[in-house]
mmCIF file of C-alpha atoms in Angstrom:
data_model
loop_
_atom_site.group_PDB
_atom_site.id
_atom_site.type_symbol
_atom_site.label_atom_id
_atom_site.label_comp_id
_atom_site.label_asym_id
_atom_site.label_seq_id
_atom_site.Cartn_x
_atom_site.Cartn_y
_atom_site.Cartn_z
ATOM 1 C CA MET A 1 -52.812 51.442 -5.497
ATOM 2 C CA THR A 2 -55.505 51.411 -4.441
ATOM 3 C CA GLY A 3 -59.282 53.604 -5.230
ATOM 4 C CA GLN A 4 -56.762 55.900 -8.074
ATOM 5 C CA ASN A 5 -56.851 56.207 -11.752
ATOM 6 C CA LYS A 6 -53.243 55.116 -11.820
ATOM 7 C CA GLU A 7 -53.362 56.186 -15.558
ATOM 8 C CA LYS A 8 -54.459 59.109 -15.145
ATOM 9 C CA LEU A 9 -50.804 59.933 -11.755
ATOM 10 C CA PHE A 10 -47.273 61.157 -12.583
ATOM 11 C CA PHE A 11 -45.651 59.165 -9.653
ATOM 12 C CA PHE A 12 -41.655 59.547 -11.207
ATOM 13 C CA SER A 13 -42.977 57.664 -13.703
ATOM 14 C CA ASN A 14 -44.458 57.338 -17.206
ATOM 15 C CA ASN A 15 -45.985 54.187 -15.822
ATOM 16 C CA CYS A 16 -47.905 53.540 -12.540
ATOM 17 C CA SER A 17 -49.494 50.809 -12.934
ATOM 18 C CA GLU A 18 -47.407 48.468 -11.175
ATOM 19 C CA LEU A 19 -46.939 50.975 -7.983
ATOM 20 C CA GLU A 20 -47.537 49.686 -5.214
ATOM 21 C CA ILE A 21 -48.372 52.076 -1.462
ATOM 22 C CA THR A 22 -47.230 51.564 1.273
ATOM 23 C CA PRO A 23 -48.337 53.134 4.843
ATOM 24 C CA GLY A 24 -45.518 55.469 5.509
ATOM 25 C CA SER A 25 -44.252 55.962 2.563
ATOM 26 C CA ILE A 26 -42.906 58.055 0.997
ATOM 27 C CA TYR A 27 -44.887 57.746 -1.920
ATOM 28 C CA HIS A 28 -47.842 57.918 0.713
ATOM 29 C CA ALA A 29 -47.075 61.510 1.371
ATOM 30 C CA TYR A 30 -47.294 61.977 -2.212
ATOM 31 C CA LEU A 31 -50.439 60.970 -2.536
ATOM 32 C CA ALA A 32 -52.227 63.146 0.479
ATOM 33 C CA ILE A 33 -50.164 65.526 -1.787
ATOM 34 C CA LEU A 34 -52.464 64.734 -4.749
ATOM 35 C CA ASN A 35 -55.958 63.210 -2.337
ATOM 36 C CA ASP A 36 -55.169 67.637 -1.214
ATOM 37 C CA ASP A 37 -54.625 66.094 2.412
ATOM 38 C CA LEU A 38 -51.260 67.497 3.368
ATOM 39 C CA ASP A 39 -52.135 67.163 6.972
ATOM 40 C CA SER A 40 -51.743 63.508 6.405
ATOM 41 C CA ALA A 41 -48.642 63.990 3.534
ATOM 42 C CA HIS A 42 -46.766 66.223 6.387
ATOM 43 C CA THR A 43 -47.601 63.896 8.949
ATOM 44 C CA VAL A 44 -46.107 60.963 6.916
ATOM 45 C CA PHE A 45 -43.565 62.795 5.828
ATOM 46 C CA SER A 46 -41.901 63.849 9.606
ATOM 47 C CA HIS A 47 -41.731 60.747 10.161
ATOM 48 C CA ILE A 48 -40.079 59.556 7.532
ATOM 49 C CA ASP A 49 -35.395 60.702 9.076
ATOM 50 C CA SER A 50 -34.013 60.892 5.871
ATOM 51 C CA PRO A 51 -33.451 64.209 2.994
ATOM 52 C CA ARG A 52 -36.005 63.605 1.871
ATOM 53 C CA GLY A 53 -38.558 63.622 3.839
ATOM 54 C CA LYS A 54 -36.877 66.933 6.009
ATOM 55 C CA TRP A 55 -38.083 68.224 2.467
ATOM 56 C CA GLY A 56 -41.715 67.155 2.318
ATOM 57 C CA MET A 57 -41.770 68.474 6.023
ATOM 58 C CA SER A 58 -40.752 72.197 3.998
ATOM 59 C CA LEU A 59 -43.144 71.009 0.395
ATOM 60 C CA VAL A 60 -45.862 70.653 1.824
ATOM 61 C CA SER A 61 -45.931 74.153 4.473
ATOM 62 C CA ILE A 62 -44.267 75.546 0.823
ATOM 63 C CA LEU A 63 -47.811 74.141 -1.360
ATOM 64 C CA LYS A 64 -50.161 75.282 2.445
ATOM 65 C CA GLY A 65 -48.403 78.504 1.817
ATOM 66 C CA TYR A 66 -46.645 79.991 4.411
ATOM 67 C CA MET A 67 -43.449 78.937 4.936
ATOM 68 C CA THR A 68 -43.120 77.740 8.635
ATOM 69 C CA ILE A 69 -40.368 74.509 7.461
ATOM 70 C CA PHE A 70 -37.900 76.406 5.431
ATOM 71 C CA PRO A 71 -36.363 73.758 3.433
ATOM 72 C CA THR A 72 -31.856 73.564 3.666
ATOM 73 C CA TYR A 73 -29.649 74.610 0.463
ATOM 74 C CA PHE A 74 -29.285 70.797 -1.244
ATOM 75 C CA GLY A 75 -33.629 69.788 -0.147
ATOM 76 C CA ILE A 76 -34.176 72.746 -2.658
ATOM 77 C CA ARG A 77 -31.312 71.569 -5.091
ATOM 78 C CA ASN A 78 -31.918 67.647 -4.991
ATOM 79 C CA PHE A 79 -35.533 68.191 -4.127
ATOM 80 C CA PHE A 80 -37.546 71.232 -5.795
ATOM 81 C CA GLU A 81 -37.359 71.009 -9.309
ATOM 82 C CA ILE A 82 -38.573 66.913 -9.144
ATOM 83 C CA ASP A 83 -41.284 68.295 -7.154
ATOM 84 C CA LEU A 84 -42.530 71.089 -9.326
ATOM 85 C CA ASP A 85 -41.839 68.776 -12.325
ATOM 86 C CA PHE A 86 -44.298 65.818 -10.008
ATOM 87 C CA LEU A 87 -47.370 68.580 -9.718
ATOM 88 C CA LEU A 88 -47.519 70.093 -12.793
ATOM 89 C CA LYS A 89 -47.416 66.688 -14.367
ATOM 90 C CA ASN A 90 -50.256 66.161 -11.649
ATOM 91 C CA ASN A 91 -51.998 69.160 -13.326
ATOM 92 C CA LYS A 92 -52.029 70.405 -9.731
ATOM 93 C CA ILE A 93 -52.642 74.074 -10.640
ATOM 94 C CA ASP A 94 -52.534 75.906 -7.128
ATOM 95 C CA TYR A 95 -49.500 73.741 -5.641
ATOM 96 C CA VAL A 96 -47.776 75.174 -8.816
ATOM 97 C CA GLU A 97 -48.105 78.048 -8.088
ATOM 98 C CA GLN A 98 -47.614 78.068 -4.563
ATOM 99 C CA CYS A 99 -44.306 77.103 -5.052
ATOM 100 C CA LEU A 100 -43.094 79.463 -8.079
ATOM 101 C CA GLY A 101 -45.190 82.381 -4.954
ATOM 102 C CA ALA A 102 -42.827 81.087 -2.339
ATOM 103 C CA LEU A 103 -38.876 81.348 -5.340
ATOM 104 C CA GLU A 104 -38.489 84.913 -4.025
ATOM 105 C CA VAL A 105 -37.605 83.769 -0.359
ATOM 106 C CA LEU A 106 -36.696 80.310 -1.771
ATOM 107 C CA SER A 107 -33.517 81.573 -3.649
ATOM 108 C CA SER A 108 -32.226 83.231 -0.304
ATOM 109 C CA VAL A 109 -31.828 79.928 -0.146
ATOM 110 C CA ASN A 110 -30.655 78.434 -2.826
ATOM 111 C CA GLN A 111 -29.609 81.530 -5.989
ATOM 112 C CA GLU A 112 -30.468 78.277 -8.071
ATOM 113 C CA ILE A 113 -33.969 77.813 -7.793
ATOM 114 C CA TYR A 114 -35.184 79.658 -11.611
ATOM 115 C CA LYS A 115 -32.195 77.934 -12.758
ATOM 116 C CA PHE A 116 -34.352 75.126 -11.326
ATOM 117 C CA THR A 117 -38.184 75.808 -12.485
ATOM 118 C CA ALA A 118 -37.147 77.438 -15.934
ATOM 119 C CA ARG A 119 -35.536 73.590 -16.245
ATOM 120 C CA VAL A 120 -39.231 72.110 -15.017
ATOM 121 C CA MET A 121 -40.987 74.463 -16.985
ATOM 122 C CA MET A 122 -38.645 73.329 -20.259
ATOM 123 C CA GLU A 123 -39.344 70.107 -19.631
ATOM 124 C CA ASN A 124 -43.144 70.877 -19.801
ATOM 125 C CA ARG A 125 -43.475 72.265 -23.316
ATOM 126 C CA LEU A 126 -43.544 76.116 -21.943
ATOM 127 C CA TYR A 127 -41.233 78.383 -22.385
ATOM 128 C CA THR A 128 -42.550 81.510 -22.098
ATOM 129 C CA SER A 129 -42.040 80.967 -18.203
ATOM 130 C CA ALA A 130 -38.792 79.190 -18.906
ATOM 131 C CA LEU A 131 -37.534 82.049 -20.673
ATOM 132 C CA LYS A 132 -39.081 84.041 -17.471
ATOM 133 C CA TYR A 133 -37.316 81.668 -14.975
ATOM 134 C CA MET A 134 -33.999 81.202 -16.646
ATOM 135 C CA GLU A 135 -33.377 85.775 -16.744
ATOM 136 C CA ARG A 136 -34.304 85.794 -13.268
ATOM 137 C CA SER A 137 -31.711 83.561 -13.134
ATOM 138 C CA LYS A 138 -29.353 85.014 -15.241
ATOM 139 C CA GLN A 139 -29.304 88.471 -12.497
ATOM 140 C CA ILE A 140 -28.641 86.859 -9.997
ATOM 141 C CA PHE A 141 -25.418 84.452 -11.303
ATOM 142 C CA TYR A 142 -24.487 85.388 -15.005
ATOM 143 C CA ASN A 143 -21.261 83.543 -15.204
ATOM 144 C CA ASP A 144 -23.561 79.581 -15.386
ATOM 145 C CA PRO A 145 -22.586 77.502 -17.373
ATOM 146 C CA GLU A 146 -25.764 75.226 -17.556
ATOM 147 C CA LEU A 147 -27.608 78.430 -17.448
ATOM 148 C CA HIS A 148 -26.195 79.669 -20.554
ATOM 149 C CA PHE A 149 -27.310 76.500 -22.352
ATOM 150 C CA MET A 150 -30.293 76.135 -21.304
ATOM 151 C CA TYR A 151 -30.418 78.920 -23.704
ATOM 152 C CA VAL A 152 -28.847 77.758 -26.137
ATOM 153 C CA LYS A 153 -31.926 74.758 -25.837
ATOM 154 C CA TYR A 154 -34.587 77.150 -25.447
ATOM 155 C CA TYR A 155 -33.455 78.861 -28.534
ATOM 156 C CA MET A 156 -33.043 76.403 -30.721
ATOM 157 C CA ASN A 157 -36.654 75.006 -30.221
ATOM 158 C CA ILE A 158 -37.988 77.976 -31.119
ATOM 159 C CA ASN A 159 -35.293 78.866 -33.950
ATOM 160 C CA LYS A 160 -33.618 81.717 -33.443
ATOM 161 C CA TYR A 161 -29.729 79.986 -34.222
ATOM 162 C CA GLU A 162 -28.201 83.640 -34.191
ATOM 163 C CA GLU A 163 -29.545 83.821 -29.927
ATOM 164 C CA ALA A 164 -28.123 80.209 -29.673
ATOM 165 C CA TYR A 165 -25.325 80.493 -30.987
ATOM 166 C CA PHE A 166 -25.028 84.191 -28.981
ATOM 167 C CA TYR A 167 -25.332 81.661 -25.529
ATOM 168 C CA VAL A 168 -23.634 78.722 -26.624
ATOM 169 C CA ASN A 169 -20.088 80.815 -26.843
ATOM 170 C CA GLU A 170 -21.278 82.275 -23.449
ATOM 171 C CA CYS A 171 -21.675 78.728 -22.505
ATOM 172 C CA LEU A 172 -17.452 77.633 -24.140
ATOM 173 C CA LYS A 173 -15.891 80.619 -22.736
ATOM 174 C CA LEU A 174 -16.947 79.440 -18.639
ATOM 175 C CA LEU A 175 -16.559 76.272 -19.633
ATOM 176 C CA PRO A 176 -14.271 74.832 -22.968
ATOM 177 C CA ASP A 177 -14.447 71.159 -22.601
ATOM 178 C CA TYR A 178 -18.511 71.346 -21.703
ATOM 179 C CA TYR A 179 -18.605 68.570 -24.054
ATOM 180 C CA PRO A 180 -22.288 69.314 -25.276
ATOM 181 C CA ALA A 181 -21.280 72.985 -26.253
ATOM 182 C CA GLN A 182 -19.440 71.490 -28.027
ATOM 183 C CA GLN A 183 -22.177 69.382 -30.039
ATOM 184 C CA MET A 184 -24.183 71.770 -30.222
ATOM 185 C CA LYS A 185 -21.556 74.548 -31.336
ATOM 186 C CA ARG A 186 -21.008 72.733 -34.259
ATOM 187 C CA ARG A 187 -25.102 72.119 -35.686
ATOM 188 C CA ILE A 188 -25.503 75.749 -35.029
ATOM 189 C CA GLU A 189 -22.008 76.575 -37.357
ATOM 190 C CA GLU A 190 -23.785 73.204 -39.579
ATOM 191 C CA LEU A 191 -26.722 75.502 -40.475
ATOM 192 C CA GLY A 192 -24.987 78.463 -41.230
ATOM 193 C CA PHE A 193 -24.353 80.736 -38.229
#
């Protein structure tokens, strides 16, 4: 990677110091995004015959502010979280806003999009936003054990154990053998709830 301050970049790993970016690679396309060269990113993605390349063309369309290339269900499931996190960690706030602005349209392709968004917000300690997107997800599909477990982690982070206990029980109603929820329930009970 020449001409870039590698220490300040996040390329799907915390250490980019040894990262080599070859022309025409996925990394090349993402570097173009970081450099606000969306046309070049689109060109690179269009020459990559893979699900990631197809998703990348949709992503560039989203980042440009008008979706002309719609992603697939699996494209969203496999790559949206990764790329939203990538944009957040690289402080590409305008692009993050474009992604968030596209959620309603994307939810018509994959209804789990709000849950994916919430998970990225939790990972980046944006708890208010995480709660907002968990609530949107809950309106679409309440009976999602993974979503309930996310609520448990959210409420544990803010020391609201009664709410965490409610959601861990909701999770276990739907998936009684979910080991992380079983452990979390024991932990909450040890706290007196």
